[in-house]
Amino acid sequence: RAAEVHPGKIAVIHGARRFTYDEFFARCRRLADALRRRGIGQGDTVAVMAPNVPALLEAHYGIPMAGAVLNALNYRLDAGSIAFILQHGEAKLLIADREFASTVSEALAALDGKVPLVEIADGDTGAGVLGGTDYEAFLAEGDPQAEWLPPADEWAPIALNYTSGTTGNPKGVVYHHRGAFLNALGNAITFGLDRDSVYLWSLPMFHCNGWTYTWAVTAVAGTHVCLRRVDPAAIFAAIAEHRVTHMAGAPIVLNMLVHAPDAVKRRFDHVVEVSTGGAAPPSAVIEAMEGMGFRVTHLYGLTESYGPTTVCAWQAEWDALPLAGRVEKMARQGVQHVMLDRQRVVDPETMEDVPADGATIGEVVVRSNTLMKGYLKNPAATAAAFAHGWFHTGDLAVLHPDRYMEVKDRSKDIIISGGENISSIEVEEVLYRHPAVMEAAVVARPDEFWGETPCAFVTLKDGVTAEADEIIAFCRERMAHYKAPKHVVFGPLPKTSTGKIQKFALREQAKEAER
């Protein structure tokens, strides 16, 4: 529709490159036809490992146009995890940016090169050539006039996203066309997107398909501004040059902007809307963001829900509150998204709603068409997630008298660092492989920059010694660096009478822990 109604409007900006909606549409159709000519079609998985560049945005259209399923990969993962995802998702093709040549080469080697490769050459990244088909040459194989049709069944899969959850092996979350469509339009409404919107890609497109903004911005014929990496200088420059109106990201992105050198900060005469998810930004960050011309909206959601399910909808009377009062309101996750059927805070055993007293803790459960089809090849986990006919988030929250929800804890001990989920169990498994470690437990430690980082509590075997730096280095060699502990505390672990490690006690210790 955007190409038909606004063919000459700028759809995508990437450095010096510009694509109109007519050109954007043609490139997506070429991609779809090129995939079909390679025998890729209905239900086949196509993986893409790239930063926020036009090729990844095009993949959000061209791959579904071919009837295939997009698997946008988290490029922060290590080669072993990438290989697992490619194999588990049965990828028929991998499109990868040269920047990740080392990781991609190692992952494909582990699969004996069974996955064909198309490589993106997006400027000089300093990385090696992968030896696959060049992306632009691949597009040239396709016909921009080739026919394409939407799926016959709106519940057909459109995307596959992997989340670590609470286990070491990632789980494949299957998105359907209906949910993507509804959530994209819901985000456009909630965030106030329209044809004059200029959206800056500071949120990874691989994360819940960019919280479905990949589709939402196009739905209103707005403009996508691509950004290879989150860099304060580049963000401020883009805002000033392109008059960016909207952007999104984890609280760490806000923190980076606030603490950017004065030399890179730019003044602009319009308000930039910023949506953020995860932990609530500190009051000092919100105040500083407001002072720089940003307006922050707090969201909540999961990979299984296409990103945001909940928004801290602003009330006019909050404008009169002092900063501390406004921040207290903004810290809450809020009320259900416009496209969400229903959200509750319940006793997970009885499924009865908790009182709206701001004190009684229950589990957040949701029911909606904007939830995943299920976990790929994992019916047991899917059934558990949808027990009693509701999706169980695993997050513990209270409901305030005004019906705004506030998350208090994560019942499954997930650590959210820089917007990325880290499984404590996965880190513990690596720690237990260290020859000096007898027992280990990992919990979240508050961090001003990352939001949270992993903190490891370790009991050493009798008669052996180890230093914190050695433990951390051991982990960094065996997993993605961002998952490795940033702090290590040595000593006995607190346990219940049945021998279960008391992680709630460790979390309190972690707040004061110093390596």
Short mmCIF file of C-alpha atoms in Angstrom, two decimals, residues 445 455-457 468 472 486-490 509-515:
data_model
loop_
_atom_site.label_atom_id
_atom_site.label_comp_id
_atom_site.label_asym_id
_atom_site.label_seq_id
_atom_site.Cartn_x
_atom_site.Cartn_y
_atom_site.Cartn_z
CA ARG A 445 23.44 -7.47 39.75
CA CYS A 455 27.09 -11.88 39.12
CA ALA A 456 28.52 -15.30 39.93
CA PHE A 457 28.69 -16.79 43.41
CA ALA A 468 37.86 -13.71 39.79
CA ILE A 472 35.56 -14.50 34.07
CA LYS A 486 31.12 -9.29 35.37
CA HIS A 487 31.56 -10.01 39.09
CA VAL A 488 32.56 -13.12 41.03
CA VAL A 489 32.02 -13.62 44.76
CA PHE A 490 33.71 -16.56 46.51
CA GLN A 509 24.32 -9.75 48.24
CA ALA A 510 24.93 -8.99 44.58
CA LYS A 511 23.73 -5.42 45.02
CA GLU A 512 26.76 -4.78 47.22
CA ALA A 513 29.20 -7.19 45.57
CA GLU A 514 32.50 -5.93 44.30
CA ARG A 515 34.94 -8.00 42.33
#
